[in-house]
Short mmCIF file of C-alpha atoms in Angstrom, two decimals:
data_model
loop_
_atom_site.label_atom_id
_atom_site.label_comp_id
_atom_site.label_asym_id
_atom_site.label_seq_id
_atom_site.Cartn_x
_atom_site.Cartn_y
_atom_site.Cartn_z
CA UNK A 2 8.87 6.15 -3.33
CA UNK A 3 6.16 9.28 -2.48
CA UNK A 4 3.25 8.91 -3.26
CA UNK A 5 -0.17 10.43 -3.50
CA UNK A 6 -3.27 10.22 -2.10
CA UNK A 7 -6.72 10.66 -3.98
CA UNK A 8 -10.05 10.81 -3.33
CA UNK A 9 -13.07 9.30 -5.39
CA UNK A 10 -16.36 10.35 -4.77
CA UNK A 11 -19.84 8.38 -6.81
CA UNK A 12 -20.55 9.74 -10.18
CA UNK A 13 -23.77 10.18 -11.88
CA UNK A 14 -26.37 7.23 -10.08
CA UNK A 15 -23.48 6.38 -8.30
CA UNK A 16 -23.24 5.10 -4.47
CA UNK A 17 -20.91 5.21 -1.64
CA UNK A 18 -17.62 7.53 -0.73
CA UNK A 19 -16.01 9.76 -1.42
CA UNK A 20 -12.87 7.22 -0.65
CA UNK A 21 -9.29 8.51 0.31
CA UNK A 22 -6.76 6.46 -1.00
CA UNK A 23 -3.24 6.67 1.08
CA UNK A 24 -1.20 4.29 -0.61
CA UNK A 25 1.99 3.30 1.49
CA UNK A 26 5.22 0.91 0.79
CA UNK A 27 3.03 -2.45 1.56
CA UNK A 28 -0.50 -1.89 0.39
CA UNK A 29 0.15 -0.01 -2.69
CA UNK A 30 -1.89 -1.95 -5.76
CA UNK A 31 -4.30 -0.80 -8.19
CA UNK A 32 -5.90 -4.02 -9.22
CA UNK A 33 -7.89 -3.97 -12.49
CA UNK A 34 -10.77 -6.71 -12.11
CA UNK A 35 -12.45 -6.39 -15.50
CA UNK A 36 -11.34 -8.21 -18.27
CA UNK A 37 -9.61 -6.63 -21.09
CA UNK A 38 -6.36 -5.44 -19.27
CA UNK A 39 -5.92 -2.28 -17.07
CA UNK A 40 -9.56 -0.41 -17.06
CA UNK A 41 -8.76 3.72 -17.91
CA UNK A 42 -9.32 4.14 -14.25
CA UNK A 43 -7.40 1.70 -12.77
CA UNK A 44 -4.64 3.82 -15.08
CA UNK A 45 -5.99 7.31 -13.93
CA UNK A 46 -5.53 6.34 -10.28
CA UNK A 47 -2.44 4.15 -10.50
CA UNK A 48 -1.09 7.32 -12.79
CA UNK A 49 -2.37 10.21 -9.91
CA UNK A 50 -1.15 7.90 -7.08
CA UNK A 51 2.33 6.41 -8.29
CA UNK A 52 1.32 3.33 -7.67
CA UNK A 53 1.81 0.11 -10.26
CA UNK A 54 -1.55 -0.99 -11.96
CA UNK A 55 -1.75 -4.89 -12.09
CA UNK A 56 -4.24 -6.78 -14.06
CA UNK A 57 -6.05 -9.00 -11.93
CA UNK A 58 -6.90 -11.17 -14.49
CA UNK A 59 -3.19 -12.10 -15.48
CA UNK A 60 -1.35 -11.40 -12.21
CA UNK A 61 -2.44 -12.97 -8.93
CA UNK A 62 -1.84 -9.91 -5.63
CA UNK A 63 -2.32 -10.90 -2.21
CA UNK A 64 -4.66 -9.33 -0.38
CA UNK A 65 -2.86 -7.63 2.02
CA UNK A 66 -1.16 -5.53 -1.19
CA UNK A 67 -4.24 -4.25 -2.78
CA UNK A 68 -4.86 -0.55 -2.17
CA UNK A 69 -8.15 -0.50 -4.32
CA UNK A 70 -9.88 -2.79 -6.64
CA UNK A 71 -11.58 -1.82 -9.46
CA UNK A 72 -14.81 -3.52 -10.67
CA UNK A 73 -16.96 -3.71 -13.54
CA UNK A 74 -19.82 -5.27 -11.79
CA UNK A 75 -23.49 -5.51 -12.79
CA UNK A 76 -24.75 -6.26 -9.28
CA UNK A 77 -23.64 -10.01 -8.96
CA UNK A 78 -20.90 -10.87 -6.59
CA UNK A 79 -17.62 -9.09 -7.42
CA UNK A 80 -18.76 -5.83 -6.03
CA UNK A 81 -19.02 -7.17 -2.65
CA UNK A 82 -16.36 -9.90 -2.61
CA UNK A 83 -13.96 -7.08 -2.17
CA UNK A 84 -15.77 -4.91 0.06
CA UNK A 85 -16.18 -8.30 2.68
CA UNK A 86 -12.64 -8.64 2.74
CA UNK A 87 -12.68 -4.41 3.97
CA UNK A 88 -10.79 -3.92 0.64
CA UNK A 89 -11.56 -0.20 -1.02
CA UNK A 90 -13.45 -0.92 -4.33
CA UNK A 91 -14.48 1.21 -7.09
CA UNK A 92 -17.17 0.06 -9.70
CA UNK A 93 -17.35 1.78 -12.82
CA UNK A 94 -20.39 0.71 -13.19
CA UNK A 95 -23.73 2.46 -11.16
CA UNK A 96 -24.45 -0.75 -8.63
CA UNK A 97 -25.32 0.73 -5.28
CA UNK A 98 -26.25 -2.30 -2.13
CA UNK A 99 -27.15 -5.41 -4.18
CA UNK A 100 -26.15 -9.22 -5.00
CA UNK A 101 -25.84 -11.75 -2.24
CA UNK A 102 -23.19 -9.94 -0.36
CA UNK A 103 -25.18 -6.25 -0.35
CA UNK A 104 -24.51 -6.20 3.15
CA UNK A 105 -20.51 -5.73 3.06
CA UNK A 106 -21.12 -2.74 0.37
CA UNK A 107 -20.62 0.57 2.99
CA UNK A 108 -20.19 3.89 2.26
CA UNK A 109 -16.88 3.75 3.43
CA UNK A 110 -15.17 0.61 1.66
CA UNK A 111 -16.99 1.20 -1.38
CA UNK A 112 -17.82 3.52 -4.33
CA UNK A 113 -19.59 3.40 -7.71
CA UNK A 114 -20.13 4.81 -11.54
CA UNK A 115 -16.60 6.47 -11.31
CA UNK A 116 -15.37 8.10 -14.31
CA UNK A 117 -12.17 10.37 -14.11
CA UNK A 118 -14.07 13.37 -13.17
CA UNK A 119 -14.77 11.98 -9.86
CA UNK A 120 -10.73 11.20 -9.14
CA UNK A 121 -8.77 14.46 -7.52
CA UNK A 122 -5.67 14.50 -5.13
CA UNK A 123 -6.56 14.29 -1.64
CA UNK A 124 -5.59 16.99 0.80
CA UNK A 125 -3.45 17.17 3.49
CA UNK A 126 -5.47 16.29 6.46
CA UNK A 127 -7.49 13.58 4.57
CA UNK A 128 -4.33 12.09 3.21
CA UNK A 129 -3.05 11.30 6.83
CA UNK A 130 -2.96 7.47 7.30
CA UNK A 131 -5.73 6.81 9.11
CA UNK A 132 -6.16 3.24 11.08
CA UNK A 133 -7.82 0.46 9.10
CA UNK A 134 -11.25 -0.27 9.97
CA UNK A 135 -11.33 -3.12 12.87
CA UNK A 136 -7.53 -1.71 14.22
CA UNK A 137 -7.98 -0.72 17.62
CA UNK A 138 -6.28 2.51 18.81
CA UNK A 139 -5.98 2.20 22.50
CA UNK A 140 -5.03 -1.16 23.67
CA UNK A 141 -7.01 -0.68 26.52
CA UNK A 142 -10.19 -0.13 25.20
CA UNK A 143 -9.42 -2.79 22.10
CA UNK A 144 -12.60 -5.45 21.26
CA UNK A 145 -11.59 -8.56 22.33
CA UNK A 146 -10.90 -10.97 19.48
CA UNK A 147 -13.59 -14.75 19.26
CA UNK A 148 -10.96 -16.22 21.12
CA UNK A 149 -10.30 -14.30 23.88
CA UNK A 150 -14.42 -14.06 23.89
CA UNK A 151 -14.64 -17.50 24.06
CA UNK A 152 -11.86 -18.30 26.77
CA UNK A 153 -13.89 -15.56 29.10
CA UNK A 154 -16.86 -17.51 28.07
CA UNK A 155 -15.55 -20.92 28.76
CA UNK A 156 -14.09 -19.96 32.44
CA UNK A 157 -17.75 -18.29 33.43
CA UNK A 158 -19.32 -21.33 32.50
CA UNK A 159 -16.38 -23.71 34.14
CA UNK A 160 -18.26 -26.42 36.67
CA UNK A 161 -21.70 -25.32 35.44
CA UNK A 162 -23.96 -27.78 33.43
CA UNK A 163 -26.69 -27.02 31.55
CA UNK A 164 -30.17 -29.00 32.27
CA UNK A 165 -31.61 -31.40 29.39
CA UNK A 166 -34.37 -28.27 29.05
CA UNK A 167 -31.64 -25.46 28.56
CA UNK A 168 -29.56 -27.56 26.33
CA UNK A 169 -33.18 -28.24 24.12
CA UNK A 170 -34.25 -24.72 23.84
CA UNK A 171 -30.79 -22.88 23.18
CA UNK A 172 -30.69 -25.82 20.41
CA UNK A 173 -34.11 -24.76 19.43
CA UNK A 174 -33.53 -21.49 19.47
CA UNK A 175 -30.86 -21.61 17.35
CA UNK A 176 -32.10 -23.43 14.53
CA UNK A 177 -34.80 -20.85 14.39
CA UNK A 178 -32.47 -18.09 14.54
CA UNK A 179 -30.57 -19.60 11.24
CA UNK A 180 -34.17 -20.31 9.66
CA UNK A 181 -35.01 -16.76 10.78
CA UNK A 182 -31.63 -14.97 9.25
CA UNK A 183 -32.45 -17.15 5.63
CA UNK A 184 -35.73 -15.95 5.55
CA UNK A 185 -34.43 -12.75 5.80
CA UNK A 186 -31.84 -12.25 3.39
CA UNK A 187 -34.15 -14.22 0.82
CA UNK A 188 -36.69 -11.31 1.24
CA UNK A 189 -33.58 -9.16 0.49
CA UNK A 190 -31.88 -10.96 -2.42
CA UNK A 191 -35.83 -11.09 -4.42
CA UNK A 192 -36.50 -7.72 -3.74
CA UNK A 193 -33.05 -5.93 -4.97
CA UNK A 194 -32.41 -8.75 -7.22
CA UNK A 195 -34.30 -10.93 -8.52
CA UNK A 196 -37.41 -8.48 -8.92
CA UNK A 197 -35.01 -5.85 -10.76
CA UNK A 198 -34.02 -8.37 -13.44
CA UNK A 199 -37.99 -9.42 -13.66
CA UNK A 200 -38.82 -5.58 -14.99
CA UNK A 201 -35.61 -5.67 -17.05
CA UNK A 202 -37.27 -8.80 -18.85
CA UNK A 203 -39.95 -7.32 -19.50
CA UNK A 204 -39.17 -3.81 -20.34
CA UNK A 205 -36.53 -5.72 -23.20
CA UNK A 206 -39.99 -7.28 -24.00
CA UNK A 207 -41.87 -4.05 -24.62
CA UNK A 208 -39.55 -2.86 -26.70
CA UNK A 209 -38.99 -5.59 -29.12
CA UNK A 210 -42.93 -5.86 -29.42
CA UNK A 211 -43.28 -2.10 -29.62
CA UNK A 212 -40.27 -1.27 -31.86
CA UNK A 213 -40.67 -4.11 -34.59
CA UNK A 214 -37.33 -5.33 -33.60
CA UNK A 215 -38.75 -8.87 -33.73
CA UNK A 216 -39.01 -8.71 -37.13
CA UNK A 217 -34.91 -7.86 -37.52
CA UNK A 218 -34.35 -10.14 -34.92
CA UNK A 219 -36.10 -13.00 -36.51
CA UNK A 220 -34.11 -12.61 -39.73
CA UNK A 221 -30.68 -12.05 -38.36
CA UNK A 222 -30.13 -14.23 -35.20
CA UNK A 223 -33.26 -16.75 -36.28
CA UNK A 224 -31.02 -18.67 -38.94
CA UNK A 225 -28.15 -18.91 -36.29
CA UNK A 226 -29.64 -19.96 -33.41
CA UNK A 227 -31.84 -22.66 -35.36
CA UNK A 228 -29.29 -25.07 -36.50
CA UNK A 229 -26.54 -26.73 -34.36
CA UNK A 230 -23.50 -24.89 -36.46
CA UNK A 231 -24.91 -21.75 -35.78
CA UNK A 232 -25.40 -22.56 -32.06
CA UNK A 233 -21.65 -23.71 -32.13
CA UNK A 234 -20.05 -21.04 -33.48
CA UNK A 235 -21.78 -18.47 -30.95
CA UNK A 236 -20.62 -20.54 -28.26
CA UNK A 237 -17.41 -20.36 -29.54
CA UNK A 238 -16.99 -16.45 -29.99
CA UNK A 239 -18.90 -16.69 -26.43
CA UNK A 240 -15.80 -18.22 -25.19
CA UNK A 241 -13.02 -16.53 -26.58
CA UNK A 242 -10.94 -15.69 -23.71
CA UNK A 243 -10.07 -12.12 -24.74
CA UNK A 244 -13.70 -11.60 -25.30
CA UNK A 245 -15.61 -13.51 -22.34
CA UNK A 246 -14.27 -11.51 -19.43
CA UNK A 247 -15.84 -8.86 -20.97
CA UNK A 248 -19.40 -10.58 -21.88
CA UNK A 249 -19.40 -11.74 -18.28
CA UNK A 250 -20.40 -8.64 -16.12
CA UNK A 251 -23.56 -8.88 -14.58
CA UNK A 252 -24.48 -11.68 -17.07
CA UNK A 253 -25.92 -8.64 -18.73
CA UNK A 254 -25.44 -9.87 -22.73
CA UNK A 255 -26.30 -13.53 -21.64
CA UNK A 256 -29.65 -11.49 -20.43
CA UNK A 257 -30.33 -9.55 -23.36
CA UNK A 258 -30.15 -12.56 -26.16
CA UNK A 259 -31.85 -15.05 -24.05
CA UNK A 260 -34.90 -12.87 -23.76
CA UNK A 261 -34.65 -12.25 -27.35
CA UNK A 262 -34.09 -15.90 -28.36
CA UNK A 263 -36.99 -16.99 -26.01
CA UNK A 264 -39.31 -14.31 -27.80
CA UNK A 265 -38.23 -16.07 -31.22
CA UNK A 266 -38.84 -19.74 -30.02
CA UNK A 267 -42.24 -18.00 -28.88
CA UNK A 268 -43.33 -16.81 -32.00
CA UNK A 269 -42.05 -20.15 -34.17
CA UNK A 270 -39.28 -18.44 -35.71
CA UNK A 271 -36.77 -20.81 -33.69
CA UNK A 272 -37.69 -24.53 -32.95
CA UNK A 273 -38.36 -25.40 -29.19
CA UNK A 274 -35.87 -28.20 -29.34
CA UNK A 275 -33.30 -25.79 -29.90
CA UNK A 276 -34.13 -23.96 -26.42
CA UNK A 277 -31.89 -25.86 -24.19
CA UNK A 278 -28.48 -26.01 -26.58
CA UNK A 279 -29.21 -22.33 -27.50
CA UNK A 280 -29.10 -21.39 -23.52
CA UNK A 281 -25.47 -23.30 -23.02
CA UNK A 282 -24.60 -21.54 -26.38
CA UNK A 283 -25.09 -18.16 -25.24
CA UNK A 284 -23.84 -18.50 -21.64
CA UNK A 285 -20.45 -19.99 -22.60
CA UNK A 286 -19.07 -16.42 -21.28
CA UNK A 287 -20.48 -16.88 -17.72
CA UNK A 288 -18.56 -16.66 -14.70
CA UNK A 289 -15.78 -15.49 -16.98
CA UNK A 290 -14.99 -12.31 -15.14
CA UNK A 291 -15.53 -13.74 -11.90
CA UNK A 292 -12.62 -16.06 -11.82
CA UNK A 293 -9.38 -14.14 -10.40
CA UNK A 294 -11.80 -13.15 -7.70
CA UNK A 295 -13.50 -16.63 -6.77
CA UNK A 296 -9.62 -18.10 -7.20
CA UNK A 297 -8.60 -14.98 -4.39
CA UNK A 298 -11.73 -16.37 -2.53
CA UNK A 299 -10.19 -19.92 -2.38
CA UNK A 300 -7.24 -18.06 -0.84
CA UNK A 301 -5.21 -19.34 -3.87
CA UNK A 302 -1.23 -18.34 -4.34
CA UNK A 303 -0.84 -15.62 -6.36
CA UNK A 304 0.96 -17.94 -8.96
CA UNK A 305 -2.15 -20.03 -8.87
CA UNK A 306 -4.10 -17.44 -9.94
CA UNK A 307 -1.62 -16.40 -12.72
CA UNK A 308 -1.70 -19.83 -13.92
CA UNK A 309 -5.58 -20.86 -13.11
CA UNK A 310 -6.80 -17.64 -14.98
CA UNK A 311 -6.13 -18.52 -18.52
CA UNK A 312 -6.00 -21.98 -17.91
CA UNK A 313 -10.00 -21.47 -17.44
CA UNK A 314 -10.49 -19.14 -19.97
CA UNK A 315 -8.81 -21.40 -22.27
CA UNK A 316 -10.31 -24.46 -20.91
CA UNK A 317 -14.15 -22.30 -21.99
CA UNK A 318 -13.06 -22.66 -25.64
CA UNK A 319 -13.19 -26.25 -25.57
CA UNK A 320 -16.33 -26.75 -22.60
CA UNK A 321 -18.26 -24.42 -24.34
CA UNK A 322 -19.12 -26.03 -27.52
CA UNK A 323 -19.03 -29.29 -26.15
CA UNK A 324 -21.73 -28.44 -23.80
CA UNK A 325 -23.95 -27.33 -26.63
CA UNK A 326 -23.81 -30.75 -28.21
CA UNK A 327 -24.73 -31.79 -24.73
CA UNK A 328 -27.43 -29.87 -24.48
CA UNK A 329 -28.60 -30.56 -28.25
CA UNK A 330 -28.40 -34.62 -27.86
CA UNK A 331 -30.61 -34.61 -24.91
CA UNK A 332 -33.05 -32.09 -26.05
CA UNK A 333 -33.77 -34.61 -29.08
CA UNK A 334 -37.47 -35.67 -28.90
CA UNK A 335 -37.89 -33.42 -25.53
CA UNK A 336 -40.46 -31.41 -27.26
CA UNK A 337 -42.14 -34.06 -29.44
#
């Protein structure tokens, strides 16, 4: 079959590419990773190239068959997950370097806030097949793979024995180097993480206190969230498995009412006690649209993943509101 080659370039906020996609007979998947069935640009670019669109949440692909994977991220895992495994990834969403794997999301694997504007064909020269990133051209000059590093290692240090001293301070050494390294990416993860969603809080804050939203909050989601029905039945939409995939991104809705529940149990409008079975009730949803992905992390068979999928989702339905009662049991006479 021809195909076609495209090329995606970051839209509006975006980060990352432009990406040319030269899809050929193996690696020749558009993988939709967002809940909800193909995403519009998973079509668009399946459409431009000729190649199939497969929903990743119904249909397991190996690895070695996905051409691109398209994301609708918030800045948790799935946008990297991809880009660590040197996969092209597009996220619809405008996520530049963040979540615990910022460090995988390059330029050149990896692209963000596309819309259909920001697909065109490719031309000529940039839709030659280039060589994979890590594929060595001349044999000659190739990097040597761990093991051959390690059997040149191994036969330099044949017949020599380290000293009690040398053995101590390489051990030393390298428990400060891992303590070192954590230290590190902990500074990373709070500052393009954790210190984002901090101003996010508060700005949803501001607004309620500014706007008088409280006031329409406190009517509306008040009466649900303060009686175990109410808390029940939100769990239960929460976990609907045609909806939660789509809840899940970024945790982003889980976000929104839990800082708007929190400002109601603040102001009296919702009992304390209700705090802890109101948080399992509104994260039901979570992790939802991270499952085909942790499943492909777990290097599960594609029929695993066909199978595990709505298995979970399913299994959410049922977890979900049991969890709440959970929650609401212990919670009895926690804030007496």
């Amino acid at each position: 079959m021809a195909y076609k080659a495209v090329t995606i370039k970051a839209g509006k906020g975006g980060f990352g590419g432009p990406l040319t996609l030269v899809p050929t007979d193996t690696r020749n998947k558009v993988v939709s990773i967002t809940g909800g069935g193909i995403h519009p640009i998973a079509a668009k670019i399946a459409e431009m190239t000729g190649c199939p669109a497969v929903d990743g949440f119904s249909t397991g692909v190996p690895d070695n068959e996905i051409m691109v994977a398209i994301v609708d991220c918030g800045g948790t895992a799935r946008c990297g997950v991809y880009p660590k495994k040197r996969i092209f990834t597009v996220n619809v969403l405008p996520v530049g370097q963040t979540g615990p794997l910022a460090r995988f999301i390059t330029e050149d694997i990896y692209v963000s806030a596309v819309d259909e504007s920001c697909i065109s064909y490719a031309d000529a020269s940039a839709a030659a097949p280039k060589p994979s990133a890590g594929t060595p051209t001349n044999p000659a000059t190739a990097p040597k793979t761990k093991a051959q590093a390690k059997e040149e290692i191994a036969k330099m240090n044949e017949g020599k024995e380290k000293n009690l001293a040398t053995r101590i301070g390489i051990a030393i050494g390298g428990i400060v180097n891992k303590f070192y390294a954590a230290g590190r990416e902990t500074i990373d993860i709070t500052v393009k993480t954790i210190l984002p969603f901090m101003a996010f809080v508060s700005m949803i804050l501001g607004i309620i206190s500014a706007s008088g939203a409280g006031d329409v909050i406190a009517n509306t989601i008040s009466p649900i969230a303060s009686t175990l029905p109410g808390m029940l039945i939100v769990s239960f939409i929460c976990a609907i498995p045609f909806i939660s995939p789509v809840l899940g991104p970024g945790a982003v809705i889980a976000q929104v009412v839990g800082t708007l529940l929190g400002v109601q149990i603040g102001l009296g409008n919702i009992p304390p006690q209700y705090a802890l079975p109101a948080l399992f009730a509104i994260d039901a949803q979570v992790g939802c649209d991270f499952i085909p992905v942790g499943m492909s992390l777990g290097e599960a068979e594609p029929e695993t993943i066909e199978l595990g999928v709505p298995a979970i989702l399913y299994s959410r339905v049922i977890t979900g509101p049991i969890a709440v009662l959970i929650a609401y049991v212990f919670s009895i006479g926690l804030y007496s």
